[in-house]
């Protein structure tokens, strides 16, 4: 059993969680490690950043504290000390020692109790915050699990122990919590370029009606699509070039891939365009089979990271 918690004089761990049920894929996430793409390090971090921030707010944390990001079937942990917790993101049943507890609100979990976050009833990913945050050791300033590079802690395993940080302010009263419905249709604005000229005019004109759907092969690296291949005007190979968060790359099969938090920072396939970062939270919650509509737009978008150097924010 991994013992990464703090230890007191008697050797007993304190301020920690014991993983009872890890779930299909539960990872530690914060706001990621932007600014290292020039070193080959992806941004990583919570895929649904708004849900992550809200969970922290409800638990009395700042937005940078680490949470647990669950995928589809939740997780269960036993707490070693009294702690405030909150669950947001994909709606799901929440239980404390088998008794129903609130989703989207601060709940007090007594020492020794099991907090069980059930399977998502809409969307894919839930976020579980604890007062003080998950206090695993940071790597390059972040506690986020990066599945592509292997940085940060590994996905949760049964019997693992996770340390908690020192709680900050008490959680404030909450009147209402926003509950965005998982998208019935994922509509993604697409700023065309830099390689849109590699595709036929007919392919670009037909994007909004192309009939793409979210593929079950999607993951934290990218949202893959199913549908008609995009027609190429130029099939010549490209040298490897920098990729940003939200880039839509088109591999040889012609099916667009939307790069998410754990995306590679370089690639050799043409980038059709870039989806604004503030629209990626919906992509994090889109279940396989969800229709995807790419809407070409004109203007500028903030890619949030890039290969040239540290991001100014």
mmCIF file of C-alpha atoms in Angstrom:
data_model
loop_
_atom_site.group_PDB
_atom_site.id
_atom_site.type_symbol
_atom_site.label_atom_id
_atom_site.label_comp_id
_atom_site.label_asym_id
_atom_site.label_seq_id
_atom_site.Cartn_x
_atom_site.Cartn_y
_atom_site.Cartn_z
ATOM 1 C CA UNK A 1 0.000 0.000 0.000
ATOM 2 C CA UNK A 2 1.299 3.424 -0.908
ATOM 3 C CA UNK A 3 1.727 5.663 2.130
ATOM 4 C CA UNK A 4 2.105 9.223 0.929
ATOM 5 C CA UNK A 5 0.339 10.877 3.861
ATOM 6 C CA UNK A 6 1.922 12.898 6.670
ATOM 7 C CA UNK A 7 2.903 10.885 9.753
ATOM 8 C CA UNK A 8 2.552 11.841 13.377
ATOM 9 C CA UNK A 9 4.682 10.798 16.379
ATOM 10 C CA UNK A 10 3.054 7.372 16.575
ATOM 11 C CA UNK A 11 3.593 6.690 12.880
ATOM 12 C CA UNK A 12 -0.115 6.897 12.026
ATOM 13 C CA UNK A 13 -1.000 8.823 8.906
ATOM 14 C CA UNK A 14 -3.056 11.987 9.398
ATOM 15 C CA UNK A 15 -4.710 14.412 6.994
ATOM 16 C CA UNK A 16 -5.046 11.679 4.395
ATOM 17 C CA UNK A 17 -7.447 9.618 2.299
ATOM 18 C CA UNK A 18 -7.374 5.872 1.720
ATOM 19 C CA UNK A 19 -8.608 4.771 -1.695
ATOM 20 C CA UNK A 20 -11.336 2.153 -1.283
ATOM 21 C CA UNK A 21 -12.564 2.057 -4.890
ATOM 22 C CA UNK A 22 -10.415 3.817 -7.503
ATOM 23 C CA UNK A 23 -12.931 3.785 -10.358
ATOM 24 C CA UNK A 24 -12.172 3.270 -14.025
ATOM 25 C CA UNK A 25 -9.918 6.322 -14.262
ATOM 26 C CA UNK A 26 -9.587 8.714 -11.329
ATOM 27 C CA UNK A 27 -6.707 11.160 -11.387
ATOM 28 C CA UNK A 28 -5.398 14.036 -9.294
ATOM 29 C CA UNK A 29 -5.887 17.333 -11.146
ATOM 30 C CA UNK A 30 -5.370 21.039 -10.571
ATOM 31 C CA UNK A 31 -5.145 23.878 -13.098
ATOM 32 C CA UNK A 32 -2.165 22.239 -14.797
ATOM 33 C CA UNK A 33 1.336 23.352 -15.672
ATOM 34 C CA UNK A 34 1.049 25.962 -18.458
ATOM 35 C CA UNK A 35 4.146 27.582 -19.866
ATOM 36 C CA UNK A 36 6.311 24.491 -20.402
ATOM 37 C CA UNK A 37 5.307 23.515 -23.934
ATOM 38 C CA UNK A 38 8.678 24.769 -25.204
ATOM 39 C CA UNK A 39 10.220 22.015 -23.032
ATOM 40 C CA UNK A 40 7.879 19.362 -24.430
ATOM 41 C CA UNK A 41 5.579 19.327 -21.367
ATOM 42 C CA UNK A 42 1.800 19.448 -21.956
ATOM 43 C CA UNK A 43 -0.447 21.731 -19.934
ATOM 44 C CA UNK A 44 -2.519 18.919 -18.365
ATOM 45 C CA UNK A 45 -4.915 19.829 -15.505
ATOM 46 C CA UNK A 46 -8.668 19.385 -15.041
ATOM 47 C CA UNK A 47 -10.505 18.864 -18.319
ATOM 48 C CA UNK A 48 -13.579 20.664 -16.978
ATOM 49 C CA UNK A 49 -11.789 23.556 -15.296
ATOM 50 C CA UNK A 50 -15.008 25.335 -14.281
ATOM 51 C CA UNK A 51 -16.264 22.260 -12.417
ATOM 52 C CA UNK A 52 -12.864 21.917 -10.734
ATOM 53 C CA UNK A 53 -12.928 25.553 -9.574
ATOM 54 C CA UNK A 54 -16.483 25.226 -8.294
ATOM 55 C CA UNK A 55 -15.673 22.089 -6.269
ATOM 56 C CA UNK A 56 -12.766 23.924 -4.635
ATOM 57 C CA UNK A 57 -14.907 26.959 -3.897
ATOM 58 C CA UNK A 58 -17.531 24.794 -2.189
ATOM 59 C CA UNK A 59 -14.867 23.027 -0.112
ATOM 60 C CA UNK A 60 -13.338 26.337 1.053
ATOM 61 C CA UNK A 61 -10.249 26.121 -1.165
ATOM 62 C CA UNK A 62 -8.572 28.410 -3.630
ATOM 63 C CA UNK A 63 -8.923 27.366 -7.295
ATOM 64 C CA UNK A 64 -5.380 26.021 -7.501
ATOM 65 C CA UNK A 65 -5.865 23.227 -4.941
ATOM 66 C CA UNK A 66 -5.841 19.698 -6.379
ATOM 67 C CA UNK A 67 -9.068 17.709 -6.727
ATOM 68 C CA UNK A 68 -9.941 14.203 -7.885
ATOM 69 C CA UNK A 69 -11.233 13.926 -11.448
ATOM 70 C CA UNK A 70 -13.362 10.792 -11.878
ATOM 71 C CA UNK A 71 -14.350 9.235 -15.187
ATOM 72 C CA UNK A 72 -17.800 7.707 -15.671
ATOM 73 C CA UNK A 73 -18.081 5.446 -12.594
ATOM 74 C CA UNK A 74 -16.811 7.632 -9.728
ATOM 75 C CA UNK A 75 -14.601 6.613 -6.813
ATOM 76 C CA UNK A 76 -14.724 5.944 -3.061
ATOM 77 C CA UNK A 77 -12.261 7.043 -0.363
ATOM 78 C CA UNK A 78 -12.048 6.728 3.405
ATOM 79 C CA UNK A 79 -11.001 9.915 5.210
ATOM 80 C CA UNK A 80 -8.656 9.789 8.199
ATOM 81 C CA UNK A 81 -9.704 13.147 9.650
ATOM 82 C CA UNK A 82 -12.894 15.211 9.632
ATOM 83 C CA UNK A 83 -12.978 17.072 6.344
ATOM 84 C CA UNK A 84 -15.284 19.156 4.165
ATOM 85 C CA UNK A 85 -15.813 17.737 0.679
ATOM 86 C CA UNK A 86 -17.754 18.772 -2.420
ATOM 87 C CA UNK A 87 -18.632 17.000 -5.677
ATOM 88 C CA UNK A 88 -19.352 18.856 -8.943
ATOM 89 C CA UNK A 89 -19.068 18.253 -12.689
ATOM 90 C CA UNK A 90 -21.083 15.324 -13.984
ATOM 91 C CA UNK A 91 -24.115 14.807 -11.706
ATOM 92 C CA UNK A 92 -23.827 11.596 -9.686
ATOM 93 C CA UNK A 93 -25.074 10.011 -6.452
ATOM 94 C CA UNK A 94 -22.993 10.880 -3.380
ATOM 95 C CA UNK A 95 -23.023 8.800 -0.180
ATOM 96 C CA UNK A 96 -21.250 9.021 3.163
ATOM 97 C CA UNK A 97 -21.069 5.606 4.854
ATOM 98 C CA UNK A 98 -23.980 4.525 2.686
ATOM 99 C CA UNK A 99 -26.219 7.492 3.503
ATOM 100 C CA UNK A 100 -27.206 9.922 0.707
ATOM 101 C CA UNK A 101 -25.333 13.230 0.710
ATOM 102 C CA UNK A 102 -25.602 16.359 -1.393
ATOM 103 C CA UNK A 103 -24.061 16.771 -4.826
ATOM 104 C CA UNK A 104 -22.952 20.333 -5.595
ATOM 105 C CA UNK A 105 -22.764 21.436 -1.965
ATOM 106 C CA UNK A 106 -20.234 21.286 0.895
ATOM 107 C CA UNK A 107 -20.666 18.160 3.026
ATOM 108 C CA UNK A 108 -18.882 17.241 6.233
ATOM 109 C CA UNK A 109 -17.238 13.815 6.161
ATOM 110 C CA UNK A 110 -16.297 12.515 9.644
ATOM 111 C CA UNK A 111 -13.005 10.751 10.314
ATOM 112 C CA UNK A 112 -13.180 7.093 9.318
ATOM 113 C CA UNK A 113 -16.184 7.538 7.011
ATOM 114 C CA UNK A 114 -16.257 6.477 3.364
ATOM 115 C CA UNK A 115 -17.203 9.109 0.794
ATOM 116 C CA UNK A 116 -18.624 7.226 -2.208
ATOM 117 C CA UNK A 117 -19.002 9.161 -5.454
ATOM 118 C CA UNK A 118 -21.194 7.107 -7.771
ATOM 119 C CA UNK A 119 -21.394 6.785 -11.524
ATOM 120 C CA UNK A 120 -22.204 9.809 -13.653
ATOM 121 C CA UNK A 121 -25.882 10.080 -14.549
ATOM 122 C CA UNK A 122 -25.077 12.719 -17.188
ATOM 123 C CA UNK A 123 -21.724 13.666 -18.652
ATOM 124 C CA UNK A 124 -18.452 11.862 -17.990
ATOM 125 C CA UNK A 125 -16.296 13.523 -15.347
ATOM 126 C CA UNK A 126 -17.016 14.497 -11.748
ATOM 127 C CA UNK A 127 -14.714 16.553 -9.505
ATOM 128 C CA UNK A 128 -14.207 15.819 -5.813
ATOM 129 C CA UNK A 129 -12.621 18.524 -3.655
ATOM 130 C CA UNK A 130 -11.518 18.213 -0.028
ATOM 131 C CA UNK A 131 -10.705 21.037 2.384
ATOM 132 C CA UNK A 132 -6.984 21.660 1.995
ATOM 133 C CA UNK A 133 -6.811 19.885 -1.368
ATOM 134 C CA UNK A 134 -4.988 16.733 -2.417
ATOM 135 C CA UNK A 135 -1.416 17.448 -1.323
ATOM 136 C CA UNK A 136 0.686 15.084 -3.409
ATOM 137 C CA UNK A 137 4.151 16.329 -4.287
ATOM 138 C CA UNK A 138 4.089 18.936 -7.112
ATOM 139 C CA UNK A 139 6.031 18.376 -10.324
ATOM 140 C CA UNK A 140 6.952 21.541 -12.254
ATOM 141 C CA UNK A 141 4.641 23.502 -9.986
ATOM 142 C CA UNK A 142 1.575 21.301 -10.473
ATOM 143 C CA UNK A 143 0.041 18.220 -8.840
ATOM 144 C CA UNK A 144 -1.811 17.247 -12.032
ATOM 145 C CA UNK A 145 -1.657 13.756 -13.470
ATOM 146 C CA UNK A 146 -0.491 13.883 -17.090
ATOM 147 C CA UNK A 147 -1.319 10.627 -18.854
ATOM 148 C CA UNK A 148 0.742 11.453 -21.954
ATOM 149 C CA UNK A 149 4.066 12.438 -20.366
ATOM 150 C CA UNK A 150 3.693 10.421 -17.146
ATOM 151 C CA UNK A 151 4.261 13.459 -14.928
ATOM 152 C CA UNK A 152 2.421 13.724 -11.625
ATOM 153 C CA UNK A 153 0.856 10.915 -9.608
ATOM 154 C CA UNK A 154 -0.402 7.764 -11.299
ATOM 155 C CA UNK A 155 -4.168 7.175 -11.568
ATOM 156 C CA UNK A 156 -5.684 6.038 -8.273
ATOM 157 C CA UNK A 157 -5.334 2.421 -7.122
ATOM 158 C CA UNK A 158 -7.133 0.556 -4.357
ATOM 159 C CA UNK A 159 -5.276 0.813 -1.040
ATOM 160 C CA UNK A 160 -3.386 3.947 -2.052
ATOM 161 C CA UNK A 161 -3.089 6.769 0.455
ATOM 162 C CA UNK A 162 -3.295 10.429 -0.573
ATOM 163 C CA UNK A 163 -2.267 13.298 1.730
ATOM 164 C CA UNK A 164 -4.483 16.314 2.351
ATOM 165 C CA UNK A 165 -3.321 19.902 2.744
ATOM 166 C CA UNK A 166 -4.191 22.248 5.572
ATOM 167 C CA UNK A 167 -7.768 23.538 5.190
ATOM 168 C CA UNK A 168 -8.152 27.243 4.527
ATOM 169 C CA UNK A 169 -11.236 29.363 5.016
ATOM 170 C CA UNK A 170 -14.524 27.704 6.008
ATOM 171 C CA UNK A 171 -16.799 27.142 3.012
ATOM 172 C CA UNK A 172 -19.362 29.896 2.535
ATOM 173 C CA UNK A 173 -23.113 29.486 2.301
ATOM 174 C CA UNK A 174 -24.353 28.440 -1.145
ATOM 175 C CA UNK A 175 -27.794 29.403 -2.456
ATOM 176 C CA UNK A 176 -27.550 27.681 -5.831
ATOM 177 C CA UNK A 177 -24.960 25.788 -7.851
ATOM 178 C CA UNK A 178 -24.913 26.005 -11.651
ATOM 179 C CA UNK A 179 -25.669 22.679 -13.282
ATOM 180 C CA UNK A 180 -24.800 22.860 -16.983
ATOM 181 C CA UNK A 181 -26.462 19.932 -18.738
ATOM 182 C CA UNK A 182 -24.081 17.582 -20.578
ATOM 183 C CA UNK A 183 -24.223 18.649 -24.204
ATOM 184 C CA UNK A 184 -26.871 16.914 -26.326
ATOM 185 C CA UNK A 185 -24.924 18.398 -29.238
ATOM 186 C CA UNK A 186 -21.327 19.611 -28.944
ATOM 187 C CA UNK A 187 -21.101 22.838 -30.942
ATOM 188 C CA UNK A 188 -17.488 23.971 -31.269
ATOM 189 C CA UNK A 189 -16.430 27.315 -32.797
ATOM 190 C CA UNK A 190 -13.382 26.704 -34.952
ATOM 191 C CA UNK A 191 -10.850 29.396 -35.797
ATOM 192 C CA UNK A 192 -9.484 28.047 -39.086
ATOM 193 C CA UNK A 193 -5.740 27.590 -39.522
ATOM 194 C CA UNK A 194 -2.866 27.306 -39.688
ATOM 195 C CA UNK A 195 -3.276 24.407 -42.163
ATOM 196 C CA UNK A 196 -6.853 24.804 -43.362
ATOM 197 C CA UNK A 197 -5.490 25.202 -46.907
ATOM 198 C CA UNK A 198 -4.595 21.502 -46.814
ATOM 199 C CA UNK A 199 -8.306 20.683 -47.123
ATOM 200 C CA UNK A 200 -10.699 21.141 -50.019
ATOM 201 C CA UNK A 201 -13.086 24.082 -50.159
ATOM 202 C CA UNK A 202 -15.979 21.622 -50.234
ATOM 203 C CA UNK A 203 -14.733 19.971 -47.010
ATOM 204 C CA UNK A 204 -14.502 23.328 -45.234
ATOM 205 C CA UNK A 205 -17.913 24.488 -46.440
ATOM 206 C CA UNK A 206 -19.477 21.220 -45.355
ATOM 207 C CA UNK A 207 -18.021 21.175 -41.828
ATOM 208 C CA UNK A 208 -21.184 22.361 -40.010
ATOM 209 C CA UNK A 209 -23.283 19.604 -41.617
ATOM 210 C CA UNK A 210 -20.636 16.854 -41.683
ATOM 211 C CA UNK A 211 -22.351 14.748 -39.001
ATOM 212 C CA UNK A 212 -19.448 13.947 -36.660
ATOM 213 C CA UNK A 213 -19.955 12.173 -33.327
ATOM 214 C CA UNK A 214 -17.762 11.706 -30.250
ATOM 215 C CA UNK A 215 -15.802 8.457 -30.510
ATOM 216 C CA UNK A 216 -15.478 6.002 -27.624
ATOM 217 C CA UNK A 217 -11.705 6.167 -28.251
ATOM 218 C CA UNK A 218 -11.609 9.710 -26.797
ATOM 219 C CA UNK A 219 -9.524 10.355 -23.682
ATOM 220 C CA UNK A 220 -7.730 13.132 -21.781
ATOM 221 C CA UNK A 221 -5.339 13.569 -24.704
ATOM 222 C CA UNK A 222 -7.971 14.254 -27.310
ATOM 223 C CA UNK A 223 -11.618 14.026 -28.259
ATOM 224 C CA UNK A 224 -11.738 11.762 -31.291
ATOM 225 C CA UNK A 225 -14.559 11.841 -33.784
ATOM 226 C CA UNK A 226 -16.440 9.422 -36.020
ATOM 227 C CA UNK A 227 -17.934 10.480 -39.325
ATOM 228 C CA UNK A 228 -16.965 11.316 -42.897
ATOM 229 C CA UNK A 229 -13.257 11.823 -43.647
ATOM 230 C CA UNK A 230 -12.315 15.394 -44.524
ATOM 231 C CA UNK A 231 -11.245 15.778 -48.129
ATOM 232 C CA UNK A 232 -7.615 16.795 -48.547
ATOM 233 C CA UNK A 233 -6.411 19.302 -51.155
ATOM 234 C CA UNK A 234 -2.759 18.574 -50.355
ATOM 235 C CA UNK A 235 -1.610 15.227 -48.943
ATOM 236 C CA UNK A 236 2.091 16.075 -48.752
ATOM 237 C CA UNK A 237 3.740 15.400 -45.396
ATOM 238 C CA UNK A 238 4.385 18.267 -42.981
ATOM 239 C CA UNK A 239 7.340 18.771 -40.636
ATOM 240 C CA UNK A 240 6.510 18.488 -36.953
ATOM 241 C CA UNK A 241 5.201 21.766 -35.531
ATOM 242 C CA UNK A 242 3.828 23.152 -32.284
ATOM 243 C CA UNK A 243 0.344 22.231 -31.072
ATOM 244 C CA UNK A 244 -1.819 24.259 -28.688
ATOM 245 C CA UNK A 245 -4.676 23.359 -26.375
ATOM 246 C CA UNK A 246 -7.864 23.186 -28.456
ATOM 247 C CA UNK A 247 -6.084 22.448 -31.751
ATOM 248 C CA UNK A 248 -8.074 20.258 -34.154
ATOM 249 C CA UNK A 249 -5.621 17.965 -35.899
ATOM 250 C CA UNK A 250 -6.611 15.709 -38.784
ATOM 251 C CA UNK A 251 -4.642 12.430 -39.049
ATOM 252 C CA UNK A 252 -4.476 10.328 -42.248
ATOM 253 C CA UNK A 253 -7.903 8.758 -41.621
ATOM 254 C CA UNK A 254 -9.421 12.227 -42.162
ATOM 255 C CA UNK A 255 -11.301 12.308 -38.820
ATOM 256 C CA UNK A 256 -10.727 15.440 -36.700
ATOM 257 C CA UNK A 257 -9.168 15.102 -33.224
ATOM 258 C CA UNK A 258 -9.698 17.906 -30.692
ATOM 259 C CA UNK A 259 -6.640 18.214 -28.452
ATOM 260 C CA UNK A 260 -7.453 18.366 -24.734
ATOM 261 C CA UNK A 261 -5.335 18.925 -21.604
ATOM 262 C CA UNK A 262 -2.840 16.051 -22.016
ATOM 263 C CA UNK A 263 -2.244 16.722 -25.730
ATOM 264 C CA UNK A 264 1.189 16.421 -27.344
ATOM 265 C CA UNK A 265 2.953 19.733 -27.870
ATOM 266 C CA UNK A 266 4.129 18.904 -31.405
ATOM 267 C CA UNK A 267 2.640 16.985 -34.299
ATOM 268 C CA UNK A 268 3.071 16.378 -38.014
ATOM 269 C CA UNK A 269 -0.540 16.199 -39.196
ATOM 270 C CA UNK A 270 -2.318 19.317 -40.449
ATOM 271 C CA UNK A 271 -4.178 21.452 -37.909
ATOM 272 C CA UNK A 272 -7.535 22.422 -39.367
ATOM 273 C CA UNK A 273 -8.174 25.071 -36.699
ATOM 274 C CA UNK A 274 -8.333 25.855 -32.987
ATOM 275 C CA UNK A 275 -11.326 25.710 -30.614
ATOM 276 C CA UNK A 276 -11.344 28.476 -27.945
ATOM 277 C CA UNK A 277 -10.240 27.223 -24.547
ATOM 278 C CA UNK A 278 -13.434 28.359 -22.834
ATOM 279 C CA UNK A 279 -15.432 25.880 -24.947
ATOM 280 C CA UNK A 280 -13.431 22.809 -23.933
ATOM 281 C CA UNK A 281 -15.300 22.149 -20.666
ATOM 282 C CA UNK A 282 -18.297 20.933 -22.663
ATOM 283 C CA UNK A 283 -16.015 18.610 -24.633
ATOM 284 C CA UNK A 284 -14.834 17.089 -21.326
ATOM 285 C CA UNK A 285 -18.430 16.069 -20.527
ATOM 286 C CA UNK A 286 -19.536 14.876 -24.002
ATOM 287 C CA UNK A 287 -20.289 11.151 -23.911
ATOM 288 C CA UNK A 288 -19.500 8.835 -26.849
ATOM 289 C CA UNK A 289 -22.084 9.225 -29.592
ATOM 290 C CA UNK A 290 -22.730 12.916 -28.902
ATOM 291 C CA UNK A 291 -23.092 14.842 -32.196
ATOM 292 C CA UNK A 292 -20.193 17.238 -32.860
ATOM 293 C CA UNK A 293 -20.604 20.379 -34.972
ATOM 294 C CA UNK A 294 -17.562 22.407 -36.022
ATOM 295 C CA UNK A 295 -18.508 26.010 -36.833
ATOM 296 C CA UNK A 296 -15.766 27.921 -38.706
ATOM 297 C CA UNK A 297 -15.409 31.437 -37.261
ATOM 298 C CA UNK A 298 -13.263 34.484 -37.948
ATOM 299 C CA UNK A 299 -11.302 36.338 -35.269
ATOM 300 C CA UNK A 300 -8.829 35.497 -32.559
ATOM 301 C CA UNK A 301 -8.787 32.909 -29.813
ATOM 302 C CA UNK A 302 -6.489 32.444 -26.812
ATOM 303 C CA UNK A 303 -4.778 29.039 -27.171
ATOM 304 C CA UNK A 304 -3.691 29.110 -23.498
ATOM 305 C CA UNK A 305 -0.337 27.463 -24.153
ATOM 306 C CA UNK A 306 2.140 27.094 -26.945
ATOM 307 C CA UNK A 307 5.616 25.903 -27.854
ATOM 308 C CA UNK A 308 7.293 29.305 -27.961
ATOM 309 C CA UNK A 309 7.745 29.827 -24.235
ATOM 310 C CA UNK A 310 5.981 30.445 -20.933
ATOM 311 C CA UNK A 311 2.465 31.784 -21.168
ATOM 312 C CA UNK A 312 2.190 35.297 -19.692
ATOM 313 C CA UNK A 313 -0.582 34.339 -17.258
#
